Coordinates of C-alpha atoms in Angstrom, one line a residue:
X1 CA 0.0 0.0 0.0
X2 CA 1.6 3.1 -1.4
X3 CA 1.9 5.6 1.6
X4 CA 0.8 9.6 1.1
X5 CA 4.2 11.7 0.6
X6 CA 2.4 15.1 0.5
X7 CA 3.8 18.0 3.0
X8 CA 2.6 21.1 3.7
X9 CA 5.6 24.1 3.7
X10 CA 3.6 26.8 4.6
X11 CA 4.1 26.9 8.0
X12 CA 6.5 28.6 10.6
X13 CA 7.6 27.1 14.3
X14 CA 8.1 30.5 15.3
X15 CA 4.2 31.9 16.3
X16 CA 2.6 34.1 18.3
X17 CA 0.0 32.7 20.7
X18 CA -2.9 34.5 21.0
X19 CA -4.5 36.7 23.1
X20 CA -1.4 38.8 23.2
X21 CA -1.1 41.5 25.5
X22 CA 1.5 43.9 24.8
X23 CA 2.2 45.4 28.0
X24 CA 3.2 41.9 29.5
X25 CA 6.0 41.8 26.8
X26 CA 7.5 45.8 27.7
X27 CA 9.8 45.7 31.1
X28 CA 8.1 47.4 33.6
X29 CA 11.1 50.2 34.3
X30 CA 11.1 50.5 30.5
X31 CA 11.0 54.8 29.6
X32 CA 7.7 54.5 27.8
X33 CA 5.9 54.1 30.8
X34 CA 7.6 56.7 32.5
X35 CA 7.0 58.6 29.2
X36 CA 3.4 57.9 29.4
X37 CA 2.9 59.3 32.7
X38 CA 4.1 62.8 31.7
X39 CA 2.0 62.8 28.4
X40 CA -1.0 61.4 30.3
X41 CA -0.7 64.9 32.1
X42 CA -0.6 67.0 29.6
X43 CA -4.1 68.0 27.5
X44 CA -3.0 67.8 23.7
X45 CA -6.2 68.7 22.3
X46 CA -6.1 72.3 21.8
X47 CA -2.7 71.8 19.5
X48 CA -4.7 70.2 17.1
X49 CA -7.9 71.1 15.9
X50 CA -10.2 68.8 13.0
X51 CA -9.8 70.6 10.0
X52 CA -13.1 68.6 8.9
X53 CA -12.2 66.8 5.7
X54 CA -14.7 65.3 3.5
X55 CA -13.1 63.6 0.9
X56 CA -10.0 61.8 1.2
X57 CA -8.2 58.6 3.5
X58 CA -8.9 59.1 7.2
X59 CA -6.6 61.2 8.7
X60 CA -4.0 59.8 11.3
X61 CA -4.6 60.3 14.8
X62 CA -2.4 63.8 15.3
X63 CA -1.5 62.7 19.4
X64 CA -0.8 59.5 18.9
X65 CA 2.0 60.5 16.3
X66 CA 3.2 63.9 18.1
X67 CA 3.7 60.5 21.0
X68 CA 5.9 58.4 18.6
X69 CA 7.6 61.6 17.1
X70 CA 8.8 62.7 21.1
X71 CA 9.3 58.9 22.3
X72 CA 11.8 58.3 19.5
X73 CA 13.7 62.0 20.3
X74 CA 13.5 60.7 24.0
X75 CA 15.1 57.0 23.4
X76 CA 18.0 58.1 20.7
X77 CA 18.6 62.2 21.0
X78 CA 17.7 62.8 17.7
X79 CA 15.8 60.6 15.2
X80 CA 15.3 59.9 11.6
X81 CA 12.2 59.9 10.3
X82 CA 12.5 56.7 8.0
X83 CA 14.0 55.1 11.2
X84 CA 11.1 56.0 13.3
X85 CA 9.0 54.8 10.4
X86 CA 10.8 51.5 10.7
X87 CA 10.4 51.4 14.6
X88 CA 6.9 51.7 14.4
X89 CA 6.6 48.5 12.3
X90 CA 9.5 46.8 14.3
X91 CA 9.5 48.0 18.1
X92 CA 6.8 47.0 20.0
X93 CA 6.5 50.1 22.2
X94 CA 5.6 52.0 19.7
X95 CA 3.2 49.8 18.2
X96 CA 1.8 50.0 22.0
X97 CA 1.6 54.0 21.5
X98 CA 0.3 53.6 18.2
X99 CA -2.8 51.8 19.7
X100 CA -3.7 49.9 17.0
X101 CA -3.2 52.7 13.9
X102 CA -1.5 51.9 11.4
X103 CA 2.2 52.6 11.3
X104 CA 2.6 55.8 9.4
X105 CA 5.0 56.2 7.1
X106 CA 8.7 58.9 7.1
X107 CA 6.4 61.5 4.7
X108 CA 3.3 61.5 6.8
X109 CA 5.8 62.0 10.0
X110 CA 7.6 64.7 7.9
X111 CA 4.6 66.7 7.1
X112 CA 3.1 66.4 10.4
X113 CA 6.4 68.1 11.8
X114 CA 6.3 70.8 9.1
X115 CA 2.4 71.9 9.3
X116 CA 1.8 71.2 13.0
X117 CA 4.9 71.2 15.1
X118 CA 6.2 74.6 13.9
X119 CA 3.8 76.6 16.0
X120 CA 2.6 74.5 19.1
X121 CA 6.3 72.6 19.6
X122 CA 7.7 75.2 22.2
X123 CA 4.5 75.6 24.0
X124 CA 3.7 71.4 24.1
X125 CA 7.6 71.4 25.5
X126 CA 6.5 74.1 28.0
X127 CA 3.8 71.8 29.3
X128 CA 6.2 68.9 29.4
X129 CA 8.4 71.0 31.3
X130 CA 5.8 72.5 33.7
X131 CA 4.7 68.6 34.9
X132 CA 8.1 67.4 35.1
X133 CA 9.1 70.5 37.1
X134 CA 6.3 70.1 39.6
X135 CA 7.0 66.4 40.1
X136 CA 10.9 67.0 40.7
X137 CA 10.6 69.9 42.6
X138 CA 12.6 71.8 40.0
X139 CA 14.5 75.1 41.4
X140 CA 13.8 77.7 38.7
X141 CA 15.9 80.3 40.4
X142 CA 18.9 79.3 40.4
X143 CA 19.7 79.2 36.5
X144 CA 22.6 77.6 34.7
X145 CA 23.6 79.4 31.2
X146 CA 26.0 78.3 28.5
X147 CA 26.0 78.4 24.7
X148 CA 28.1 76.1 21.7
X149 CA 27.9 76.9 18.3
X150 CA 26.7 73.9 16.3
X151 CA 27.4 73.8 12.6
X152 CA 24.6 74.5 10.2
X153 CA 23.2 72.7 7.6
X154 CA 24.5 74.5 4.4
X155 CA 27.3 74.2 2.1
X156 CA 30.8 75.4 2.7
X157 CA 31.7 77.6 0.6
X158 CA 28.6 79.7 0.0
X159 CA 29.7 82.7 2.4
X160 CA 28.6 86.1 1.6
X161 CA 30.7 89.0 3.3
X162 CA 28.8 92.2 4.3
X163 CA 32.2 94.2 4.4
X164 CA 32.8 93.0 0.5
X165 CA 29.7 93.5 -0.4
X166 CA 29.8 97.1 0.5
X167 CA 33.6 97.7 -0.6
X168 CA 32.2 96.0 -4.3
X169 CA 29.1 98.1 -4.2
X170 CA 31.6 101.5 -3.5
X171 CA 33.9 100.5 -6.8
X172 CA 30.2 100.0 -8.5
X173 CA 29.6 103.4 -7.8
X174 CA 32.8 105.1 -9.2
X175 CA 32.3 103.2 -12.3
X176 CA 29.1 104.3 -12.7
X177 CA 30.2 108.2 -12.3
X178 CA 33.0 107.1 -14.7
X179 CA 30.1 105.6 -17.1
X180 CA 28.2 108.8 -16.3
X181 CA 30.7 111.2 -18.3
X182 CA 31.7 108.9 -20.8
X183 CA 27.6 109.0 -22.0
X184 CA 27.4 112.6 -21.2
X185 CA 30.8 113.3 -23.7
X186 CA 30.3 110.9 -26.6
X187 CA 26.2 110.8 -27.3
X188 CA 23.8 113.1 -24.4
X189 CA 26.2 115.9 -25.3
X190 CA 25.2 115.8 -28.6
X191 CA 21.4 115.6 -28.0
X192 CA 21.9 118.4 -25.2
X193 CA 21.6 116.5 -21.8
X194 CA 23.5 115.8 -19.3
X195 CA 23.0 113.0 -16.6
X196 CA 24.0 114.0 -13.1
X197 CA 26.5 112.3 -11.0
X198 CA 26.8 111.3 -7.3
X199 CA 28.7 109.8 -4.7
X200 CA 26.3 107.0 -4.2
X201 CA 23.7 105.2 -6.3
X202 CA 20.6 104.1 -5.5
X203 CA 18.6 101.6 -7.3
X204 CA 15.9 103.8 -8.5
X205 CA 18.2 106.5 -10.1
X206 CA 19.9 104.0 -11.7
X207 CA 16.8 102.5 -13.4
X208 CA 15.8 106.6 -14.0
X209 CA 19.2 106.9 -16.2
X210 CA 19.1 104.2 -18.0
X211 CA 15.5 104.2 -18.9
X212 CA 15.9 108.1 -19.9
X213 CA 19.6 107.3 -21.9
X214 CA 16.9 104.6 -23.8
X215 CA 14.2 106.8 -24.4
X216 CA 16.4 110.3 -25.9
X217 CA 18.8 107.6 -27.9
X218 CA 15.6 106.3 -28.9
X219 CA 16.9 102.4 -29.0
X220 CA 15.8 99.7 -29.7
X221 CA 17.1 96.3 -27.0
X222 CA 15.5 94.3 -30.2
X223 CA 17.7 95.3 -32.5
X224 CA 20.7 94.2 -30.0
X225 CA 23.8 92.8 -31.6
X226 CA 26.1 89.9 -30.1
X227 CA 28.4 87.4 -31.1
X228 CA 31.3 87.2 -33.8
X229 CA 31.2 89.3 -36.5
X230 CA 28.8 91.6 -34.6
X231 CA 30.0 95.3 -33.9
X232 CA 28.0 96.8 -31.2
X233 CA 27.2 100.5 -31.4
X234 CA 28.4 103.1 -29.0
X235 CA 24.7 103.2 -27.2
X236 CA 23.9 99.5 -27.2
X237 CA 28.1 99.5 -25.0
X238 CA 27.0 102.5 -22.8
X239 CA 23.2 101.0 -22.4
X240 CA 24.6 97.4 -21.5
X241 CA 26.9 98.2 -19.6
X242 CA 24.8 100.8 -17.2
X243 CA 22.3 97.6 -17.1
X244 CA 24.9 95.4 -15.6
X245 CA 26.1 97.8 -13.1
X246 CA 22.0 98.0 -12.2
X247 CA 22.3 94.3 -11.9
X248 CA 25.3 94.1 -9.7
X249 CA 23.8 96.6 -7.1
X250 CA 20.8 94.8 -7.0
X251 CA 23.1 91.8 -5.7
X252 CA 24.8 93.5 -3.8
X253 CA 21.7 95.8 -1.4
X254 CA 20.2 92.2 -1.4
X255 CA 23.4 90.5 0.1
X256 CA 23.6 93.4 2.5
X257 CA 20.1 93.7 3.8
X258 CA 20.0 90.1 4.4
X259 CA 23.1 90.9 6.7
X260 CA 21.5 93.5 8.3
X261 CA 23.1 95.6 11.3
X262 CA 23.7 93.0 13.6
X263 CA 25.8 90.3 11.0
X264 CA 28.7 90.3 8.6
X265 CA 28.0 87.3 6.9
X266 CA 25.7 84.4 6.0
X267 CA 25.2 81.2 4.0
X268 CA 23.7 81.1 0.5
X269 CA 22.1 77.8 1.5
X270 CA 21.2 78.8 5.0
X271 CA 20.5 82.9 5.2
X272 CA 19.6 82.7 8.6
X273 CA 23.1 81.1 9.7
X274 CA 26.1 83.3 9.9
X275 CA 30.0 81.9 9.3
X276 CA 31.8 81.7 13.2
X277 CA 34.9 80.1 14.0
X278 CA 34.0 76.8 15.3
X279 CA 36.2 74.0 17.8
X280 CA 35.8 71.3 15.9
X281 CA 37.2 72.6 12.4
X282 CA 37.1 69.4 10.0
X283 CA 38.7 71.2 7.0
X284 CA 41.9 71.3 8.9
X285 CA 42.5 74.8 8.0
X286 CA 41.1 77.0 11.0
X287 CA 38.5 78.5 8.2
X288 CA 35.0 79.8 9.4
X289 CA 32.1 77.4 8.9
X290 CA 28.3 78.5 8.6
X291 CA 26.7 77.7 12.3
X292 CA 24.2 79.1 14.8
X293 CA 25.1 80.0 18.3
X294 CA 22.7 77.9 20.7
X295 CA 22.2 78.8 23.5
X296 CA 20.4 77.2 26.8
X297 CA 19.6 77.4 30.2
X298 CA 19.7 74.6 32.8
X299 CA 17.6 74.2 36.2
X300 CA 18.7 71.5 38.1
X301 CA 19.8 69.1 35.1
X302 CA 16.8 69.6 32.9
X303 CA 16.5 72.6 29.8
X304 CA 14.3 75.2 31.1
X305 CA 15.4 77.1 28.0
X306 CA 16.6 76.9 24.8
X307 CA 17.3 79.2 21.9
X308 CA 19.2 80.0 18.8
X309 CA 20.6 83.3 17.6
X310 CA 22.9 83.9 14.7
X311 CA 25.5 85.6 16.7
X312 CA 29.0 85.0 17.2
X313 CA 29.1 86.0 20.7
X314 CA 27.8 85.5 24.1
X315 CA 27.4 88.5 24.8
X316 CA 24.7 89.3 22.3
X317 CA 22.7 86.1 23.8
X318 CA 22.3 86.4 27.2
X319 CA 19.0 89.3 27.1
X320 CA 17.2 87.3 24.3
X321 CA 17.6 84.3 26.6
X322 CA 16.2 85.7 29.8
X323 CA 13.4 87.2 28.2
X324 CA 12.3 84.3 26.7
X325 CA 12.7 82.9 30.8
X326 CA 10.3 85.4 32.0
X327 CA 8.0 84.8 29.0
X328 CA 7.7 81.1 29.6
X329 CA 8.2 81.0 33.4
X330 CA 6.6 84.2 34.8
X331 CA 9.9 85.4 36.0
X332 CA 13.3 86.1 35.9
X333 CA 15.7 84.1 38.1
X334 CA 17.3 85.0 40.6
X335 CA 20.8 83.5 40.4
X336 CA 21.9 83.1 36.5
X337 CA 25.4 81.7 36.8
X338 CA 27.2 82.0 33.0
X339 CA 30.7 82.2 32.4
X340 CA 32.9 84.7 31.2
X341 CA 31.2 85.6 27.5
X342 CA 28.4 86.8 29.3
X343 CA 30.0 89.2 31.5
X344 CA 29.4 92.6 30.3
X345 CA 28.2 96.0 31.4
X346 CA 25.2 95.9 29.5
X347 CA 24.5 92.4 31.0
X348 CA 25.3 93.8 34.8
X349 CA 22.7 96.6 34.2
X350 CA 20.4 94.2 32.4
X351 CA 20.6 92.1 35.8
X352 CA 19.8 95.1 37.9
X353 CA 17.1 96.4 36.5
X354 CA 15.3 92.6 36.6
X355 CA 16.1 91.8 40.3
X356 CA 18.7 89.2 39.1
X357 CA 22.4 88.5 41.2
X358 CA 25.3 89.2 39.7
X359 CA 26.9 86.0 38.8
X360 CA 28.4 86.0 35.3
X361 CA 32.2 86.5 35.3
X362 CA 33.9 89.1 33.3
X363 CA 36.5 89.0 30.9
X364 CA 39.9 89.3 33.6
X365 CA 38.0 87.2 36.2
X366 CA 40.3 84.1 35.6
X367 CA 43.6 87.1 36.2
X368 CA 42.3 88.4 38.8
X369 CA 41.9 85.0 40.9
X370 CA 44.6 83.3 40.0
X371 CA 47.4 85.6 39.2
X372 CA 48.8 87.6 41.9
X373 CA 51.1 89.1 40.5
X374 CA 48.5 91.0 37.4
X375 CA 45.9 91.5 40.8
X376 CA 48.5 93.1 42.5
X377 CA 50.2 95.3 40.2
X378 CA 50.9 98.8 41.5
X379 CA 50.8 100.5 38.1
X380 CA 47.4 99.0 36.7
X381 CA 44.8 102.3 37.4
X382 CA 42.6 100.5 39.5
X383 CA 45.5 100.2 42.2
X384 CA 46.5 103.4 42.1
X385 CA 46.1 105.7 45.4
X386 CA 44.1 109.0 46.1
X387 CA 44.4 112.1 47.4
X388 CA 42.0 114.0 50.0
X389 CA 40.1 115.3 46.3
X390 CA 39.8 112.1 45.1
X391 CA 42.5 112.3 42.3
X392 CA 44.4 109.1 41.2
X393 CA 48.1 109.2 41.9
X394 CA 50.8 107.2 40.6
X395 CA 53.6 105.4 42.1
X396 CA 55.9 108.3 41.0
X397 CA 53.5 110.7 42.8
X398 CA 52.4 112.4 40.2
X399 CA 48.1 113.1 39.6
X400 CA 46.0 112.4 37.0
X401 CA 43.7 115.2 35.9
X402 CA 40.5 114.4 34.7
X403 CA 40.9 115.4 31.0
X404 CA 37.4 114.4 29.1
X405 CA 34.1 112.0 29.3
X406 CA 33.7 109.9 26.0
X407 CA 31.1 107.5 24.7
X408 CA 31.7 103.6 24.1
X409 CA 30.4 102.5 21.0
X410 CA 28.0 99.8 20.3
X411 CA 26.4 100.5 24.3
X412 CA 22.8 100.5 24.4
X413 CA 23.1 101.8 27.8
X414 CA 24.9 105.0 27.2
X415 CA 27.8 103.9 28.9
X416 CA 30.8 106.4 29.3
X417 CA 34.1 106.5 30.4
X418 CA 36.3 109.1 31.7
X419 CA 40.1 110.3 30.3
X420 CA 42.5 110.9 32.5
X421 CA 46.3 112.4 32.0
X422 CA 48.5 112.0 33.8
X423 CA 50.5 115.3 35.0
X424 CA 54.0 114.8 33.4
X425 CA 55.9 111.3 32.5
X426 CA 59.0 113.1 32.0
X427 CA 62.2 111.7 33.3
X428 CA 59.9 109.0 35.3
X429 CA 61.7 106.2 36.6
X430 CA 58.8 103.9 36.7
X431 CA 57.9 104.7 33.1
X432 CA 59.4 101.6 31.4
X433 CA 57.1 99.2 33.9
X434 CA 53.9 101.9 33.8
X435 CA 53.9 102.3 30.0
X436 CA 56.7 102.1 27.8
X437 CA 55.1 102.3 24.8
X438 CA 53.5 105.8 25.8
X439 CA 55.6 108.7 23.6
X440 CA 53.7 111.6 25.9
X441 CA 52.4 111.8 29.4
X442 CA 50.3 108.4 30.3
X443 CA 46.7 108.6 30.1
X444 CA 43.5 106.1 31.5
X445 CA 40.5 104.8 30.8
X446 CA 38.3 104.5 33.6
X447 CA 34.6 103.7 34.4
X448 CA 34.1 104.0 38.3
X449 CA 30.4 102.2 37.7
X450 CA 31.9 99.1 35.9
X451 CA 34.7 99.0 38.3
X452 CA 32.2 98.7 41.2
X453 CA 30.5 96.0 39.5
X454 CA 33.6 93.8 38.7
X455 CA 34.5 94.2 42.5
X456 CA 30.5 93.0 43.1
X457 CA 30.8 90.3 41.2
X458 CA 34.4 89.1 42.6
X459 CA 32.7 89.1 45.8
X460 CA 29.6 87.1 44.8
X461 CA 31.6 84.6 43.0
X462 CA 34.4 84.5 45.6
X463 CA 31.9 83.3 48.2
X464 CA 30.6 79.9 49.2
X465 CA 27.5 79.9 47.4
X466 CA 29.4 81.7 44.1
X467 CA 31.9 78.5 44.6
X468 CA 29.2 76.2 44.2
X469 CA 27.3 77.8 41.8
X470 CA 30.3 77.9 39.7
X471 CA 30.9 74.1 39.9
X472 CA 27.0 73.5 39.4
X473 CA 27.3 75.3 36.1
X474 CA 30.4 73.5 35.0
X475 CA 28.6 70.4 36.0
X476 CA 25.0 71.1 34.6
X477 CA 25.4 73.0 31.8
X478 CA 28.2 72.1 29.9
X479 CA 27.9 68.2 30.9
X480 CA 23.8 68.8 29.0
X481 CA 25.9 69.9 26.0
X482 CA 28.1 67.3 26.4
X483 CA 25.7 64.3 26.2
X484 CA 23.9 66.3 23.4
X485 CA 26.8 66.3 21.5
X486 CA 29.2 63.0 22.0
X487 CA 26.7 60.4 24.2
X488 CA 24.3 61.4 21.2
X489 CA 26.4 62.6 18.5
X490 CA 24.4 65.2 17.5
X491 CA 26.9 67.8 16.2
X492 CA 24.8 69.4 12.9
X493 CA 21.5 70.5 12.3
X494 CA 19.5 68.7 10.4
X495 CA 16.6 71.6 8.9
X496 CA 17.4 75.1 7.5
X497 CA 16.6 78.7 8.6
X498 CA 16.5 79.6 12.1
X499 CA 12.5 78.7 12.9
X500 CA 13.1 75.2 11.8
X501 CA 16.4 75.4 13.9
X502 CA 14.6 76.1 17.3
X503 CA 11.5 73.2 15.9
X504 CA 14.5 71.1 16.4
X505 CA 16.4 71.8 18.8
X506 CA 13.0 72.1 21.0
X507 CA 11.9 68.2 19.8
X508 CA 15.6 67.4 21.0
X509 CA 15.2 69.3 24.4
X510 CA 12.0 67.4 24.8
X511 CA 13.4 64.1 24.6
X512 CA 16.4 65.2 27.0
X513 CA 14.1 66.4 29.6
X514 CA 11.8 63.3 29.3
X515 CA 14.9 60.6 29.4
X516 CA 16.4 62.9 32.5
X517 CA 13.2 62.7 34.5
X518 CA 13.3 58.6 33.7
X519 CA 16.1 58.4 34.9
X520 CA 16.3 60.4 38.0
X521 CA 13.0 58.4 38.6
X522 CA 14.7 54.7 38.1
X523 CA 17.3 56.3 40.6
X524 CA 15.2 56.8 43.5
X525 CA 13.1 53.7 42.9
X526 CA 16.4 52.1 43.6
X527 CA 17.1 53.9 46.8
X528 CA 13.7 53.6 47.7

């Protein structure tokens, strides 16, 4: 009796048994519980409204993705979209925050970002920070600031240079005049007009002239000549040339007014980002690089704060920063703590007028602590001794006479400084140690205000509490840039202009803050 050889192959030992239940296969200290809690908390509704399609697929469910968009920033610092496309079909926590959708795919995570993210992202991670803060008992006065410059997403050699621009539009112009008398001599003299010359051109007079030189030479751009063979007439030269001057200062006003007054540069690519000298300099040849200057503040090991300015220094950061502060927090805090490229007198007075302690070290702070010698020096002005009128003296006994008050450029505040001389340098025998590169009598540069400040803020650093909130901030802030940057190698930007710049920087502060909380959370569970 012949035997049946048939087999089934479509089979596999490896099955799921059914009824599954998902949350018996995720660890119970896994983050998306944790991550759950906080987003439980927060009421997403009012981010997105129904926009009350009628034709069309059924839209995706706008919480359930902003969930897997900030649980994949939480888990891996920054995140792909195609890769959290491929988590969603792959991982099974997200499929658990996915509830049953339907994985989306990388261009319906994209778009979400683009159209609903760009508005609502900073106030969705003000709500995430305003539960987490409340659960951790988060200080918000005491305030950690630092800044890095993070290299921009644009090509590298599309610069633009304000100063060149305007140096290039200033030859345009001398040309032109040049241009001006040549059409004046060889063919408006003829026809009895004359153009008028300047010092500077603007765009509309230019267009005036040459669409007057058209109309009294009465030519024709049709009947335009080029090529071999071809000999241009003396008005088609003058007209075509006048037009690519036009052209040129059109560039050039363009390049500069996307400059503005407060840059001197920026990308083709990227006209937001500006070109700054950066640490990490991959071409090897210490040449600027487009970047942004980010800048953030730090409460107890979470970002209260964080923002982006195309500036290269600190300096320019630190107002923009604490206004932001007071317009997500209510306030100002009390003790910001930032290191020296935020010390300045505009800063100090800044601080004053907010309630806020000086804590930001100045530019000589290192020098004055630690050298003894430069602190000590009898010939810097500061040491110098006074008489019963309050006149500085120097070693060699001689006074300095108040000479003139002058203005400091670029102050906001008005600040001034005083001039003083000193009453004759001749035949000192201090002069080689007090200023030997002086040819008359010495003179100073004082500011009695600023110097009252530096001492205020020597003392404030100086002291216990300055002492530990200078090793906080070395701690906090520059260890959050830290794990941004190497334990998450995040070291570019990944979207262009400088909205789209904070949209990511904010998703990537969210996740921080979320993974922070998780952790300090698994910490005490431990010690519990």
């Amino acid at each position: 009796m012949l035997l049946n050889q048939n087999t089934n192959n479509n089979y596999t030992a490896r099955q799921l048994k059914l009824p599954l239940e998902i949350e018996k296969l995720i660890d119970i200290s896994d983050p998306v519980y944790t991550f759950c809690e906080v987003m439980d908390h927060i009421d997403l509704s009012g981010y997105f409204v129904e926009k009350g399609y009628k034709t069309g697929r059924p839209r995706c469910d706008e919480q359930k993705l902003l969930k897997v968009i900030l649980f994949a920033f939480m888990e891996n610092g920054v995140c792909l979209l195609r890769k959290i496309e491929k988590l969603c079909h792959n991982d099974i926590r997200y499929m658990y925050l996915l509830d049953e959708m339907k994985a989306p795919t990388f261009a319906t995570f994209g778009n979400f970002i683009r159209n609903e993210l760009t508005a609502s992202i900073e106030q969705i991670f003000t709500d995430i920070n305003t539960y987490i803060f409340t659960k951790d008992h988060v200080d918000l006065q005491h305030t950690y600031i630092d800044g890095t410059k993070i290299e921009a997403n644009a090509n590298r050699y599309t610069w633009v240079w304000k100063k060149s621009c305007m140096k290039n539009r200033q030859k345009v112009f001398d040309k032109i005049s040049i241009l001006i008398d040549a059409m004046n001599q060889k063919v408006l003299g003829y026809l009895g007009i004359k153009l008028e010359k300047r010092e500077e051109y603007a765009i509309g007079y230019v267009s005036e002239l040459l669409a007057m030189y058209k109309e009294r030479t009465g030519i024709d751009e049709n009947s335009f000549v080029s090529g071999c063979g071809h000999r241009k007439s003396i008005q088609q030269k003058q007209y075509q040339e006048l037009e690519g001057y036009l052209k040129r200062l059109k560039t050039y006003v363009h390049h500069i007014e996307i400059c503005g007054n407060e840059r001197n540069s920026y990308s083709k690519t990227d006209q937001d980002a500006t070109f700054m000298r950066l640490k990490r300099d991959y071409m090897g040849n210490d040449q600027l690089l487009p970047a942004y200057n980010l800048q953030a503040a730090i409460c107890d090991e979470y970002i209260a704060v964080i923002d982006v300015k195309p500036y290269a220094s600190d300096m320019e950061c630190f107002v923009p920063l604490m206004e932001k502060f007071s317009h997500t927090y209510g306030h100002y805090p009390k003790y910001p703590v930032a290191d020296a490229g935020y010390g300045s007198y505009n800063n100090y007075l800044y601080c004053e007028e907010h309630g806020m302690e000086k804590y930001m070290k100045f530019t000589m702070y290192k020098k004055e602590t630690t050298d003894k010698k430069y602190h000590e020096n009898p010939y810097r002005a500061v040491n110098f001794s006074k008489d019963a009128d309050g006149n500085l003296i120097c070693p060699n006994g001689q006074k300095f006479l108040f000479k003139r008050r002058q203005h400091v450029k670029y102050n906001k505040y008005g600040r001034t400084e005083e001039l003083y001389e000193c009453e004759s340098c001749e035949g000192c025998p201090h002069k080689q140690k007090c200023c030997p590169r002086a040819h008359k009598n010495r003179t100073i540069r004082m500011n009695e205000e600023l110097t009252a400040i530096h001492q205020e803020v020597l003392k404030n650093l100086e002291s216990i509490h300055g002492a530990l909130l200078r090793m906080n901030r070395s701690i906090q802030s520059e260890g959050t840039f830290g794990v941004l940057k190497w334990d998450r190698s995040y070291k570019r930007l990944f979207r262009r202009g400088e909205k789209n710049v904070i949209l990511e920087l904010t998703l990537i502060s969210c996740g921080f803050n979320l993974y922070k909380y998780h952790n300090k959370k698994q910490r005490q569970m431990k010690v519990a």
